[in-house]
mmCIF file of C-alpha atoms and ligand atoms in Angstrom:
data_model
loop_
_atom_site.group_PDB
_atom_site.id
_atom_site.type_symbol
_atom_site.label_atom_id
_atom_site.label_comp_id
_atom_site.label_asym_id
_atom_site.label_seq_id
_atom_site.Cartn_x
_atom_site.Cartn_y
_atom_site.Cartn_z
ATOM 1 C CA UNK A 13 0.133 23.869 23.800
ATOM 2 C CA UNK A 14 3.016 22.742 21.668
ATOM 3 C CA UNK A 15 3.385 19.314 21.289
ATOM 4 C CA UNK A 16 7.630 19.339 20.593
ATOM 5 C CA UNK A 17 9.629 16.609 22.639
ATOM 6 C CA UNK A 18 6.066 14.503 23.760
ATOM 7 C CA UNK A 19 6.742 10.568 23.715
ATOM 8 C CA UNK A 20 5.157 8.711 20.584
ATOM 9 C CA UNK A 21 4.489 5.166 20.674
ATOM 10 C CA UNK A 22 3.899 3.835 17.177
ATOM 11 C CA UNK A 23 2.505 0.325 16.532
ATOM 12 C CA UNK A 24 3.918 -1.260 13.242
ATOM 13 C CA UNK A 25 6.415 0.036 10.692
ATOM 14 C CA UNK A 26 4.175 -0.560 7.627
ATOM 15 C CA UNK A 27 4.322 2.024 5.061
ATOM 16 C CA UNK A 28 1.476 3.591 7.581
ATOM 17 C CA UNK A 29 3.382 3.039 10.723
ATOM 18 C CA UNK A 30 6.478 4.840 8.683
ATOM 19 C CA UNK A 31 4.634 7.766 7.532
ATOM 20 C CA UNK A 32 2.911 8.486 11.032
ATOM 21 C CA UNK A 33 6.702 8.125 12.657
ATOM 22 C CA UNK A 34 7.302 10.813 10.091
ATOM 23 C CA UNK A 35 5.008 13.007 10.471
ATOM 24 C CA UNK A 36 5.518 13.051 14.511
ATOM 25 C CA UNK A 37 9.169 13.073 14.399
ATOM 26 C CA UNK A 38 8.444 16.463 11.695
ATOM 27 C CA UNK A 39 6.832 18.162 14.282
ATOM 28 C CA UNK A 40 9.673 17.458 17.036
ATOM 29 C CA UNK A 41 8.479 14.611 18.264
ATOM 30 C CA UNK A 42 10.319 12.110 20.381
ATOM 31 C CA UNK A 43 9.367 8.640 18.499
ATOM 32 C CA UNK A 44 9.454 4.747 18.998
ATOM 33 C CA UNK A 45 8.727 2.685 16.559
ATOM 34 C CA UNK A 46 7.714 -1.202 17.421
ATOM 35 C CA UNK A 47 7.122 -3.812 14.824
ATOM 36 C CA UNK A 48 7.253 -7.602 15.002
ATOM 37 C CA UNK A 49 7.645 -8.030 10.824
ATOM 38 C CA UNK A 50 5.223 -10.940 10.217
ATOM 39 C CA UNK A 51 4.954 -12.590 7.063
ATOM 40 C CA UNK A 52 1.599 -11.279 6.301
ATOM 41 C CA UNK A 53 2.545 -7.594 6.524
ATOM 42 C CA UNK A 54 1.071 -5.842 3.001
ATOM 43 C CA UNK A 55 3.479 -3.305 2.489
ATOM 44 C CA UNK A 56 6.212 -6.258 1.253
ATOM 45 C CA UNK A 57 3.668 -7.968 -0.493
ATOM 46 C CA UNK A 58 2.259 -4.549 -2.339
ATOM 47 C CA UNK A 59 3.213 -3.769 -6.162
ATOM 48 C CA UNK A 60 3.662 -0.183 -5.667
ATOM 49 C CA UNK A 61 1.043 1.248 -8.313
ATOM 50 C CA UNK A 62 0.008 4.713 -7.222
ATOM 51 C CA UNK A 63 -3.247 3.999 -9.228
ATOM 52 C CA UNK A 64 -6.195 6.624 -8.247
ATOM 53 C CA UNK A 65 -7.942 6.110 -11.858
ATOM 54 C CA UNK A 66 -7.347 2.128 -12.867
ATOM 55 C CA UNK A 67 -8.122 1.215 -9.653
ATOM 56 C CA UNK A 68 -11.531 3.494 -9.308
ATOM 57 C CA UNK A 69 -14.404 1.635 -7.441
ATOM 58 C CA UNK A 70 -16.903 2.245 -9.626
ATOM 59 C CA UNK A 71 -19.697 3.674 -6.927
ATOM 60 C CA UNK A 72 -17.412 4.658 -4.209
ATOM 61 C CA UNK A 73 -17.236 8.306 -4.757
ATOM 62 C CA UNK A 74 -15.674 8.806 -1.611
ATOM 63 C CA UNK A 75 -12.392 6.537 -1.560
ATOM 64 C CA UNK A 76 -11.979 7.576 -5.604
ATOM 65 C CA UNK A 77 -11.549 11.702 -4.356
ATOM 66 C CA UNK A 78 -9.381 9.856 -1.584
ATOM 67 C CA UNK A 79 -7.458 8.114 -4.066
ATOM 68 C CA UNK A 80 -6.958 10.844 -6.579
ATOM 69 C CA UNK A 81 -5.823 13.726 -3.740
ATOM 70 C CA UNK A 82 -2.938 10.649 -2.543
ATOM 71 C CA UNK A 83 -1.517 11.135 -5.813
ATOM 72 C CA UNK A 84 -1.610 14.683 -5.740
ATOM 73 C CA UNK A 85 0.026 14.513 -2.680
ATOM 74 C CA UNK A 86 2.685 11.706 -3.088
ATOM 75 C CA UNK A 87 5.557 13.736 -4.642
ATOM 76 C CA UNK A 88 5.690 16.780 -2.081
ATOM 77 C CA UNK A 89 5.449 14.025 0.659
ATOM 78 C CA UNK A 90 8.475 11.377 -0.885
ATOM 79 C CA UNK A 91 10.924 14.748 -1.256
ATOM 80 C CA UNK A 92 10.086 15.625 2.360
ATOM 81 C CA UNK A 93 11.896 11.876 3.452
ATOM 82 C CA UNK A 94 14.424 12.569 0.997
ATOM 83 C CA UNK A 95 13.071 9.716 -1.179
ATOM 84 C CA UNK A 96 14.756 9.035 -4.758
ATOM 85 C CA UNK A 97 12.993 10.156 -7.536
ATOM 86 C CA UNK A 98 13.482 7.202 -9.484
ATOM 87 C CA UNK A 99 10.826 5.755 -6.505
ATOM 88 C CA UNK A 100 8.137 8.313 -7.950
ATOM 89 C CA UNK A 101 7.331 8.221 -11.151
ATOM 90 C CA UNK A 102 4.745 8.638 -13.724
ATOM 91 C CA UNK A 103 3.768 5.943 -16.466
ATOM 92 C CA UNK A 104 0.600 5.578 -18.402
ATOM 93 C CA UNK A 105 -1.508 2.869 -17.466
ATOM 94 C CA UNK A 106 -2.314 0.602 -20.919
ATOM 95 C CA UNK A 107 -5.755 -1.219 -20.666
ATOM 96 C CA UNK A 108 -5.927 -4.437 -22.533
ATOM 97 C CA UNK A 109 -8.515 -6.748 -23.279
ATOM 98 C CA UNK A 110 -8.432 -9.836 -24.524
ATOM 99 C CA UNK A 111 -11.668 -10.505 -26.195
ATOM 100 C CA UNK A 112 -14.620 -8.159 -27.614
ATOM 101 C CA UNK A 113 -16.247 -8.822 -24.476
ATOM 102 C CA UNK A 114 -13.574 -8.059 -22.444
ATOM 103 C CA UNK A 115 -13.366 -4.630 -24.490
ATOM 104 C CA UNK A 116 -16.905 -3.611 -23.881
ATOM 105 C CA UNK A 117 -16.401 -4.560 -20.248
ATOM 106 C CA UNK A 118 -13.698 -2.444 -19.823
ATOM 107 C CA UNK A 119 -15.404 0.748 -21.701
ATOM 108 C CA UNK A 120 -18.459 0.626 -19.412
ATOM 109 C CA UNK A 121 -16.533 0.039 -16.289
ATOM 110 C CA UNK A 122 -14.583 3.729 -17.683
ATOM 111 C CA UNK A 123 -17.654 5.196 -18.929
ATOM 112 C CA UNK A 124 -18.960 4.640 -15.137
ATOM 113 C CA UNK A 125 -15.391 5.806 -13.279
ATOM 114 C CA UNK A 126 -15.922 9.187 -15.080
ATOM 115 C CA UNK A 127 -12.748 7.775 -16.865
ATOM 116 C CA UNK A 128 -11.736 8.675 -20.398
ATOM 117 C CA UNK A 129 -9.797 6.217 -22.037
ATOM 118 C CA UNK A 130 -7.788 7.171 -25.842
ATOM 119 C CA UNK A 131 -6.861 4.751 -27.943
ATOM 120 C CA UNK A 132 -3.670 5.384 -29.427
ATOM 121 C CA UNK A 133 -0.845 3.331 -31.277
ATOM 122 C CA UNK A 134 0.179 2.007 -28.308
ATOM 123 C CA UNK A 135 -3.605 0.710 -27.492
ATOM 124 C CA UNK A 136 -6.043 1.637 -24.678
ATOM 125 C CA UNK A 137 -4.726 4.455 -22.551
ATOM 126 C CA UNK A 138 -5.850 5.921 -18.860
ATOM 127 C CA UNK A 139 -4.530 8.766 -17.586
ATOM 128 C CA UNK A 140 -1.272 8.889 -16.115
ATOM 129 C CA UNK A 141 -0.868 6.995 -12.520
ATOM 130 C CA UNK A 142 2.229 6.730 -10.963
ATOM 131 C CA UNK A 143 4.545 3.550 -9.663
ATOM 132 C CA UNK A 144 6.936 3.548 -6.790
ATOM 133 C CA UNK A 145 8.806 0.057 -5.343
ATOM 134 C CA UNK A 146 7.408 -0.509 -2.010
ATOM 135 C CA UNK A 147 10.237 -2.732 -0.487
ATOM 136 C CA UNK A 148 12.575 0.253 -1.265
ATOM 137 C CA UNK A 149 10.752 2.984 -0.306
ATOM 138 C CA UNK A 150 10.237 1.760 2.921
ATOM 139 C CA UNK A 151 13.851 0.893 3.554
ATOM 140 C CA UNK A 152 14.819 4.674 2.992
ATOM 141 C CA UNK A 153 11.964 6.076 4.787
ATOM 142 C CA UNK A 154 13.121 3.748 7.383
ATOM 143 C CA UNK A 155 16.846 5.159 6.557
ATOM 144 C CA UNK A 156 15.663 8.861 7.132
ATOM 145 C CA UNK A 157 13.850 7.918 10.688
ATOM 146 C CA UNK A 158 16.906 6.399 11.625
ATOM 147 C CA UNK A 159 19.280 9.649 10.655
ATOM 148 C CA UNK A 160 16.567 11.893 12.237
ATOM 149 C CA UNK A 161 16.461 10.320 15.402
ATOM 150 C CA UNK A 162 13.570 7.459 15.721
ATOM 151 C CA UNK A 163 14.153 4.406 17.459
ATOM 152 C CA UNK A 164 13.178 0.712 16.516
ATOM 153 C CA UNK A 165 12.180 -1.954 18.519
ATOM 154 C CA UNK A 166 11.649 -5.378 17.253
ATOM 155 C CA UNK A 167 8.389 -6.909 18.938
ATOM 156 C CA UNK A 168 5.320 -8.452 19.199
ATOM 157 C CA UNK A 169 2.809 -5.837 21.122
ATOM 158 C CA UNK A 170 -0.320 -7.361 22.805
ATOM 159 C CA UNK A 171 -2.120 -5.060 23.986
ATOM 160 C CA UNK A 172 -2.135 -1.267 23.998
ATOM 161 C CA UNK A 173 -3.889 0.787 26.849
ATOM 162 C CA UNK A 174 -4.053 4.536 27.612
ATOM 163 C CA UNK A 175 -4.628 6.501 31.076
ATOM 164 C CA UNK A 176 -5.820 10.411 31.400
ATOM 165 C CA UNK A 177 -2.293 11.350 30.102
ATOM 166 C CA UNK A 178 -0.279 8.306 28.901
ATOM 167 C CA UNK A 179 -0.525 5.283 26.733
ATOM 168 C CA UNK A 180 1.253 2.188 27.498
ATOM 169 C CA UNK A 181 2.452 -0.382 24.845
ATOM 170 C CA UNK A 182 2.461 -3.955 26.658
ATOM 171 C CA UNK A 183 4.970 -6.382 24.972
ATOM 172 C CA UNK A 184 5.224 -10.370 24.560
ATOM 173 C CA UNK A 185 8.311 -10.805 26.430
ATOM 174 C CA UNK A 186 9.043 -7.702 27.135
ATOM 175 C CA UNK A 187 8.973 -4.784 29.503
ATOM 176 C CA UNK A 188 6.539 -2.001 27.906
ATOM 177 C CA UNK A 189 6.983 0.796 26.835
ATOM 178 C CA UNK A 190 5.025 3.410 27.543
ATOM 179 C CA UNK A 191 4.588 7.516 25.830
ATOM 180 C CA UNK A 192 2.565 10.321 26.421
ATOM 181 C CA UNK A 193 0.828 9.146 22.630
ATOM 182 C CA UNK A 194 0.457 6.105 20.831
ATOM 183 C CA UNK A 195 -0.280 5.479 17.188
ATOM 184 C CA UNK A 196 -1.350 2.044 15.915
ATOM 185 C CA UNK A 197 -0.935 0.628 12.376
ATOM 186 C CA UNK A 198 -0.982 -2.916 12.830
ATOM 187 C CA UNK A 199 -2.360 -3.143 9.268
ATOM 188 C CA UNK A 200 -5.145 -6.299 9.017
ATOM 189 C CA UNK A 201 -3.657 -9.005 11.257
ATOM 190 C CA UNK A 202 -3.591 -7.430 14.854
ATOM 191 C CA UNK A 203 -6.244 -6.077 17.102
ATOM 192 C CA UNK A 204 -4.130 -4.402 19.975
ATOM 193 C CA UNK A 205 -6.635 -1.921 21.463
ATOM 194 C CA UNK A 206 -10.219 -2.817 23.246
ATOM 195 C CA UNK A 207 -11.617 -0.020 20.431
ATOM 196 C CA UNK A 208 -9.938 -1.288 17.715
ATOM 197 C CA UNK A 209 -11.716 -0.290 14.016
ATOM 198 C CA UNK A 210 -13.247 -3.148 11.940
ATOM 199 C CA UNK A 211 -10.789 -3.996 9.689
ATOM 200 C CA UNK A 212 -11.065 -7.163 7.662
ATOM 201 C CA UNK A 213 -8.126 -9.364 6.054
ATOM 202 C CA UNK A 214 -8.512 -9.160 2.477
ATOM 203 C CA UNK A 215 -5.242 -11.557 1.200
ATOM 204 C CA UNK A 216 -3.759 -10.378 -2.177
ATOM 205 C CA UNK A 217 -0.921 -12.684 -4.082
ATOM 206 C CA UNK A 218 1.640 -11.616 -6.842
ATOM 207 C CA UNK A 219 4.011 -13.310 -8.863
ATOM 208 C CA UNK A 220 7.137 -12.153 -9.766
ATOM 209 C CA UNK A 221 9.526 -12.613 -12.685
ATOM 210 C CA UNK A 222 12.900 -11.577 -13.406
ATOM 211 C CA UNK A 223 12.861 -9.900 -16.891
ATOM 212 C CA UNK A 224 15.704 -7.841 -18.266
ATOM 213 C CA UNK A 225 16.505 -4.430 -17.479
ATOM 214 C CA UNK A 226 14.652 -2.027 -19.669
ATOM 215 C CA UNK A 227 14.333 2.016 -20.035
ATOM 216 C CA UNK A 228 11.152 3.045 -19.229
ATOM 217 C CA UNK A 229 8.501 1.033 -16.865
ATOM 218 C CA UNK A 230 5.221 0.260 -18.284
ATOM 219 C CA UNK A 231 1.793 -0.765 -17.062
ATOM 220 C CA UNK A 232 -1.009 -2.885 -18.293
ATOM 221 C CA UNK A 233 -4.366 -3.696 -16.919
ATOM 222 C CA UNK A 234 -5.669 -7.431 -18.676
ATOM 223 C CA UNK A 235 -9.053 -8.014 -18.437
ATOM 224 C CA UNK A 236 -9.067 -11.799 -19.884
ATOM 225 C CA UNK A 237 -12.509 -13.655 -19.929
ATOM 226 C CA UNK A 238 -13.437 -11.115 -17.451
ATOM 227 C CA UNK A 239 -10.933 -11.804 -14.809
ATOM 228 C CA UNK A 240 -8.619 -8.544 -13.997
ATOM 229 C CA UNK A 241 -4.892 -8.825 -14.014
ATOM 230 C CA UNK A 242 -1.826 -5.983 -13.665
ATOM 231 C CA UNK A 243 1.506 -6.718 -15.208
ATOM 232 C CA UNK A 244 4.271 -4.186 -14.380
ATOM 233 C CA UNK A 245 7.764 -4.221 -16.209
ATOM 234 C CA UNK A 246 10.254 -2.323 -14.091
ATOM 235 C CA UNK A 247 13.377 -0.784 -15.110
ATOM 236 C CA UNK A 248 15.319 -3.320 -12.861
ATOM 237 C CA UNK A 249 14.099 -5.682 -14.865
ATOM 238 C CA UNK A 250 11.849 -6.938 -12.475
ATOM 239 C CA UNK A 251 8.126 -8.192 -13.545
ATOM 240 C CA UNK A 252 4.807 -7.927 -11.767
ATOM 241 C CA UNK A 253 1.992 -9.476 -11.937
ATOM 242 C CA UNK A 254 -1.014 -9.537 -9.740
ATOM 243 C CA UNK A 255 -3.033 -9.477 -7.819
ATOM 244 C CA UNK A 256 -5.601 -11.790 -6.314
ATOM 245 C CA UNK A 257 -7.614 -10.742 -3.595
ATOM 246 C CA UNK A 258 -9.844 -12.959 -0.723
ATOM 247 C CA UNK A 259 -11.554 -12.184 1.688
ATOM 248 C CA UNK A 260 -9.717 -14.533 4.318
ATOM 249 C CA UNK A 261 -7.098 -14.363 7.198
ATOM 250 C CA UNK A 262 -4.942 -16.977 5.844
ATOM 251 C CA UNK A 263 -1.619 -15.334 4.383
ATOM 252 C CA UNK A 264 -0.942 -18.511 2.153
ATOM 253 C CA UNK A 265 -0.612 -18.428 -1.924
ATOM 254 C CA UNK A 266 -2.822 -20.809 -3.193
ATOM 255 C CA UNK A 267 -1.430 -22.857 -6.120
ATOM 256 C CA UNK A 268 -4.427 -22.586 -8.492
ATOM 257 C CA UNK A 269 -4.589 -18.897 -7.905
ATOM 258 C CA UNK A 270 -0.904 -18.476 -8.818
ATOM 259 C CA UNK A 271 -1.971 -20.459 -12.051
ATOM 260 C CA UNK A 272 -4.135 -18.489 -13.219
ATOM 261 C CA UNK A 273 -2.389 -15.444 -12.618
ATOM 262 C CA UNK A 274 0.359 -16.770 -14.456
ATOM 263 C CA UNK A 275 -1.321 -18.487 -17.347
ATOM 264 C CA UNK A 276 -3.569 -15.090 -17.911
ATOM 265 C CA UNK A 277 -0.182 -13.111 -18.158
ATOM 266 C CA UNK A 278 1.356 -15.298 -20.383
ATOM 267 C CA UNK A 279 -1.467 -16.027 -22.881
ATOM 268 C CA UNK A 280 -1.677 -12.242 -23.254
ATOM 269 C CA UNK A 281 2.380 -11.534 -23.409
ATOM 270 C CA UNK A 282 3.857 -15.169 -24.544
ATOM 271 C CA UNK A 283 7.263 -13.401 -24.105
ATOM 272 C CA UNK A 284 7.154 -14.053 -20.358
ATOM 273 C CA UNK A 285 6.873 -17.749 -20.748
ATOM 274 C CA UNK A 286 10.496 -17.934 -20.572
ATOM 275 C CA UNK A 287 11.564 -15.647 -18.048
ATOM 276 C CA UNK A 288 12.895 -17.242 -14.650
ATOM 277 C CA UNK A 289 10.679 -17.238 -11.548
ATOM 278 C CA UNK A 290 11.880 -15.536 -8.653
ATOM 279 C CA UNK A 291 9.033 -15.477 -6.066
ATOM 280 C CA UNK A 292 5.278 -15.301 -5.041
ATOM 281 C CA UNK A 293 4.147 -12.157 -2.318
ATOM 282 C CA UNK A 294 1.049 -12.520 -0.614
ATOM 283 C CA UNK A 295 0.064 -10.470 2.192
ATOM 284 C CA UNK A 296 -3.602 -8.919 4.080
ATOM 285 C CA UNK A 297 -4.846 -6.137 3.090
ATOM 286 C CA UNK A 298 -6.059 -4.280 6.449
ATOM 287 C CA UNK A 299 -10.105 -2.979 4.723
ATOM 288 C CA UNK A 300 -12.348 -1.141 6.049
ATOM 289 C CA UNK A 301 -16.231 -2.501 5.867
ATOM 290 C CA UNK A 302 -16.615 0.882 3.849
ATOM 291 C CA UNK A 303 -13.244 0.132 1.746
ATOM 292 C CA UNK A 304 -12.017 3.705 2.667
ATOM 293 C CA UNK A 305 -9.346 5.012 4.773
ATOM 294 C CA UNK A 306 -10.321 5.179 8.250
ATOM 295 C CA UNK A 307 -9.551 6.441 11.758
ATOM 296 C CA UNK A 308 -9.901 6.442 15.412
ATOM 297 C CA UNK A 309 -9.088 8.393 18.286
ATOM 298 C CA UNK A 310 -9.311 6.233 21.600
ATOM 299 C CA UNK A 311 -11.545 7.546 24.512
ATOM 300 C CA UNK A 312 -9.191 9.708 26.061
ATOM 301 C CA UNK A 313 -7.525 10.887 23.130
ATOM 302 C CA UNK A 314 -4.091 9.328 23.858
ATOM 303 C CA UNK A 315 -3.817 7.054 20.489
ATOM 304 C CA UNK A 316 -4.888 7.226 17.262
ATOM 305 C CA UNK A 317 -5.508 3.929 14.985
ATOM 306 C CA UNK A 318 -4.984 4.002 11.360
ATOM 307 C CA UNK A 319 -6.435 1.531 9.174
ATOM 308 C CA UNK A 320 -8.529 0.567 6.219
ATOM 309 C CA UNK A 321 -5.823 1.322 3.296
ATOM 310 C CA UNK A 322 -7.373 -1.833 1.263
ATOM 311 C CA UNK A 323 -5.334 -2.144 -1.967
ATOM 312 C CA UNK A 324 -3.882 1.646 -1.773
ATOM 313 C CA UNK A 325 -1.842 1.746 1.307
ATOM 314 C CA UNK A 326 1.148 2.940 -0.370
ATOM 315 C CA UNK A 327 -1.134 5.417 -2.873
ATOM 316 C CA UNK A 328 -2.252 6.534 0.723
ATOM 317 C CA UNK A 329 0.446 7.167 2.997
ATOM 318 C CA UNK A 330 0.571 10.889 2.775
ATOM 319 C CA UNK A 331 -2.987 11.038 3.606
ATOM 320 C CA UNK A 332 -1.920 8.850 6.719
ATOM 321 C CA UNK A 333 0.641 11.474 7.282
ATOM 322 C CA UNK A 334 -1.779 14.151 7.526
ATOM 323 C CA UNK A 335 -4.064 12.652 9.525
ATOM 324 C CA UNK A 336 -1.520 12.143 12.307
ATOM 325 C CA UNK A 337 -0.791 15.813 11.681
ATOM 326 C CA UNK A 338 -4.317 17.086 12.388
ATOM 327 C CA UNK A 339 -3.976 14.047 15.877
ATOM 328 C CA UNK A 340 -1.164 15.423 16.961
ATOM 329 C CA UNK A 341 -1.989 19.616 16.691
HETATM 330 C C1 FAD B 5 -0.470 -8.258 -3.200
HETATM 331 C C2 FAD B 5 -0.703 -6.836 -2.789
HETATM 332 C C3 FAD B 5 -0.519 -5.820 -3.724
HETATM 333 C C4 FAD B 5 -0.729 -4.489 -3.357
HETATM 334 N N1 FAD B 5 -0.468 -3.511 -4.266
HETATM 335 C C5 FAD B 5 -0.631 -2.202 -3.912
HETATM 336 C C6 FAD B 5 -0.321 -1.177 -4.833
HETATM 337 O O1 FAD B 5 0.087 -1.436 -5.958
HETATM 338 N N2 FAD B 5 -0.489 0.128 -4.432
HETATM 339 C C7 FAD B 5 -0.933 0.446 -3.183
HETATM 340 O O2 FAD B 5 -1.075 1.638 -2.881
HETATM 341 N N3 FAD B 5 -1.233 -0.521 -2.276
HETATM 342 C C8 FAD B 5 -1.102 -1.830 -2.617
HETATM 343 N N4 FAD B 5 -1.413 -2.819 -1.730
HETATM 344 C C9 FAD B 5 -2.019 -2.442 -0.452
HETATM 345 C C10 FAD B 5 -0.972 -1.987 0.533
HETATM 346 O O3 FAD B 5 0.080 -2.920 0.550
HETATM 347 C C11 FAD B 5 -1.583 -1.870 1.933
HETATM 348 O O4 FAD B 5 -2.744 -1.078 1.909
HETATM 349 C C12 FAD B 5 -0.572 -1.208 2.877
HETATM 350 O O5 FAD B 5 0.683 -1.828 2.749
HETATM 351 C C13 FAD B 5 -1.030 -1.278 4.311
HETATM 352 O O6 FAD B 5 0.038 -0.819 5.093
HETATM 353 P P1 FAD B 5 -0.015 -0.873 6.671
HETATM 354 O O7 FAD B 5 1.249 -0.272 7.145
HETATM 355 O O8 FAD B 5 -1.300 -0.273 7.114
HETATM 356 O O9 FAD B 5 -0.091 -2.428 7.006
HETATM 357 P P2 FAD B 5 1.120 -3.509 6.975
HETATM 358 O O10 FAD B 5 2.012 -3.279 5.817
HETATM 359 O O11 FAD B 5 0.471 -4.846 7.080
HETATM 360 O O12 FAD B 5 1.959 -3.177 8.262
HETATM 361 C C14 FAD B 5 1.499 -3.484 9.552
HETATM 362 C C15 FAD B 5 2.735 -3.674 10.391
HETATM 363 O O13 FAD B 5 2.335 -3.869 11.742
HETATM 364 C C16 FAD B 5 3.090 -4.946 12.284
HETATM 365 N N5 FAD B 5 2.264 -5.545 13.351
HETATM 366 C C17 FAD B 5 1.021 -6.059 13.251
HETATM 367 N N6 FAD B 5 0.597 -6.481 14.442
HETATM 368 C C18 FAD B 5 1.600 -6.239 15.322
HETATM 369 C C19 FAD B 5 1.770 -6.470 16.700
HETATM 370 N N7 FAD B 5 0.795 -7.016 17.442
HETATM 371 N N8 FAD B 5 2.942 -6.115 17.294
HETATM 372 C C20 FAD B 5 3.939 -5.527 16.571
HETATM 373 N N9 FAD B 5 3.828 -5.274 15.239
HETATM 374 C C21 FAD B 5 2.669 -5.636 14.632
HETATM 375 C C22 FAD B 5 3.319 -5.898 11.122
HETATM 376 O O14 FAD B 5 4.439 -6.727 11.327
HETATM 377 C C23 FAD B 5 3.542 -4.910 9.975
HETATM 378 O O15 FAD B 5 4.899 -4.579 9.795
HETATM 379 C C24 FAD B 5 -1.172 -4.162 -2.043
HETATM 380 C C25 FAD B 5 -1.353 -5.177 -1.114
HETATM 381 C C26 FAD B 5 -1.105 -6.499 -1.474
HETATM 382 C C27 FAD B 5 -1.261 -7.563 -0.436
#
């Protein structure tokens, strides 16, 4: 039965919310987007690394092939929302430790991955990754919904319940709205369905730095007395560095967490000592108990929740995109 003109509902304009709207609207769907923009959304707090190999989990076989078939993915799905190259591209990940300890650390932690690392003039390199800029990538796939049709509501959605053949999206405030489907991708901070997945808050904090405008990004991994840092210098100018991660619900940046983050990334580049301070992200990361991306129909098959993108939403979002695909066939 072809699915062209049906009603979707979707729940949150995340970077997963965005590329489920996509996907829908791609096969002729009629879509609504609702999203209430709190402060502890991830995808405005996220870095942007596309990082299936530096960011392997040594043991979790599963969410590493996961990881590594995003990135094979991520180019065909940015050109199909007319995304900007300059918000895919590759760089080579540099590993840097900062004491012998640190060094043999981060050789076992590779030798486990399955990860070869070459040292080279310009130190410890992985294999490529890739780095995009969340905040604009979601403002043109935002953009491209827009042109193609989608609609927006700002909201806060309480509760989301389905029938034989509808869903209905209940509102604070408001009057719901209802479709023949619903998608939800409330990220970590909202249950909205009775079946909801497990998903647990896992806050991550960055600091960021205004550096100047250089030609070519770049991308280190610290490990400094064993603690595990990412600084990213963007061609903008702008500098990275994160990220923390707790297992809590509170979206606050605590200030000895920000000091070390800081102190870490300038003990290993002194050249950022003097470069002003523009802000500090934090946001929660929507995990899984597994860590992997996960999924669930509801009990009469009107809505799909999407969930568990840890720390690789944005890595993941054309595997979110497919998965709505297979939902929606
Ligand atoms: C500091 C940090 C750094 C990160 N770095 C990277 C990285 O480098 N690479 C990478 O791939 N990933 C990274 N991540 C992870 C990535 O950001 C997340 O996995 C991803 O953004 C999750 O997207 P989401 O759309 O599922 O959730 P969210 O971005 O949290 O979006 C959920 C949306 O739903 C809305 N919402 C929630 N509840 C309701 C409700 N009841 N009613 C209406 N709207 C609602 C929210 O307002 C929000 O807009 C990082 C995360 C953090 C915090």
């Amino acid at each position: 039965m072809s699915e062209i003109g049906k009603r979707i509902v979707v729940v949150g304009a995340g970077i997963t919310g965005l590329s489920a709207a996509a996907a829908a609207r791609d096969l002729g769907m009629s879509v609504t987007v609702i999203d209430d923009a709190r402060p502890s959304r991830a995808t405005y707090a996220a870095a942007g690394m596309l990082a299936p190999y530096s960011e392997a989990i040594v043991g979790d076989g599963e969410l590493g092939a996961q990881m590594v078939e995003a990135l094979s993915l991520w180019d065909s799905w940015r050109r199909g929302l007319q995304v900007p190259d300059e918000l895919f591209e590759f760089v080579p990940t540099k590993f840097v430790p900062a004491t012998f300890g640190d060094r043999q650390e981060i050789a076992r932690w590779a030798r486990d991955a399955g990860l070869e690392l070459v040292e080279s003039a310009q130190g410890l390199q992985g294999p490529l990754e890739a780095l995009t800029e969340p905040r604009e990538l979601v403002r043109h796939v935002r953009e491209q919904l827009l042109d193609l049709g989608v609609v927006f509501v700002d909201g806060v959605v309480s509760r989301v319940t389905e029938t034989d053949d509808s869903v209905v999206v209940a509102r604070d405030g408001a009057e719901s709205i209802s479709g023949d489907l619903g998608l939800i991708a409330t990220g970590a901070s909202s249950v909205v369905a009775d079946d909801s997945l497990l998903i647990r808050p896992v806050r991550g904090s960055l600091v960021v730095l205004d550096g100047p405008a250089r030609n070519e990004p770049q991308v280190a991994r610290v490990l400094r007395h064993g603690r595990p840092l990412y600084v990213i210098w963007r061609r903008s100018g702008e500098i990275v560095i994160g990220a923390t991660s707790v297992e809590t619900s509170l979206n606050v940046a605590e200030a000895g967490e920000v000091q070390v983050m800081l102190s870490d990334a300038i003990e290993t580049f002194p050249e950022l000592r003097q470069l002003p301070f523009r802000e500090v992200r934090t946001g929660l990361r929507p995990t899984a108990t597994s860590n992997t991306l996960n999924s669930r129909v509801s009990a009469h098959g009107r809505y799909l929740q999407l969930a568990g993108h840890y720390r690789h939403g944005i890595l993941m979002a054309p595997l979110s995109s497919r998965r709505v695909r297979e939902f929606l066939a």
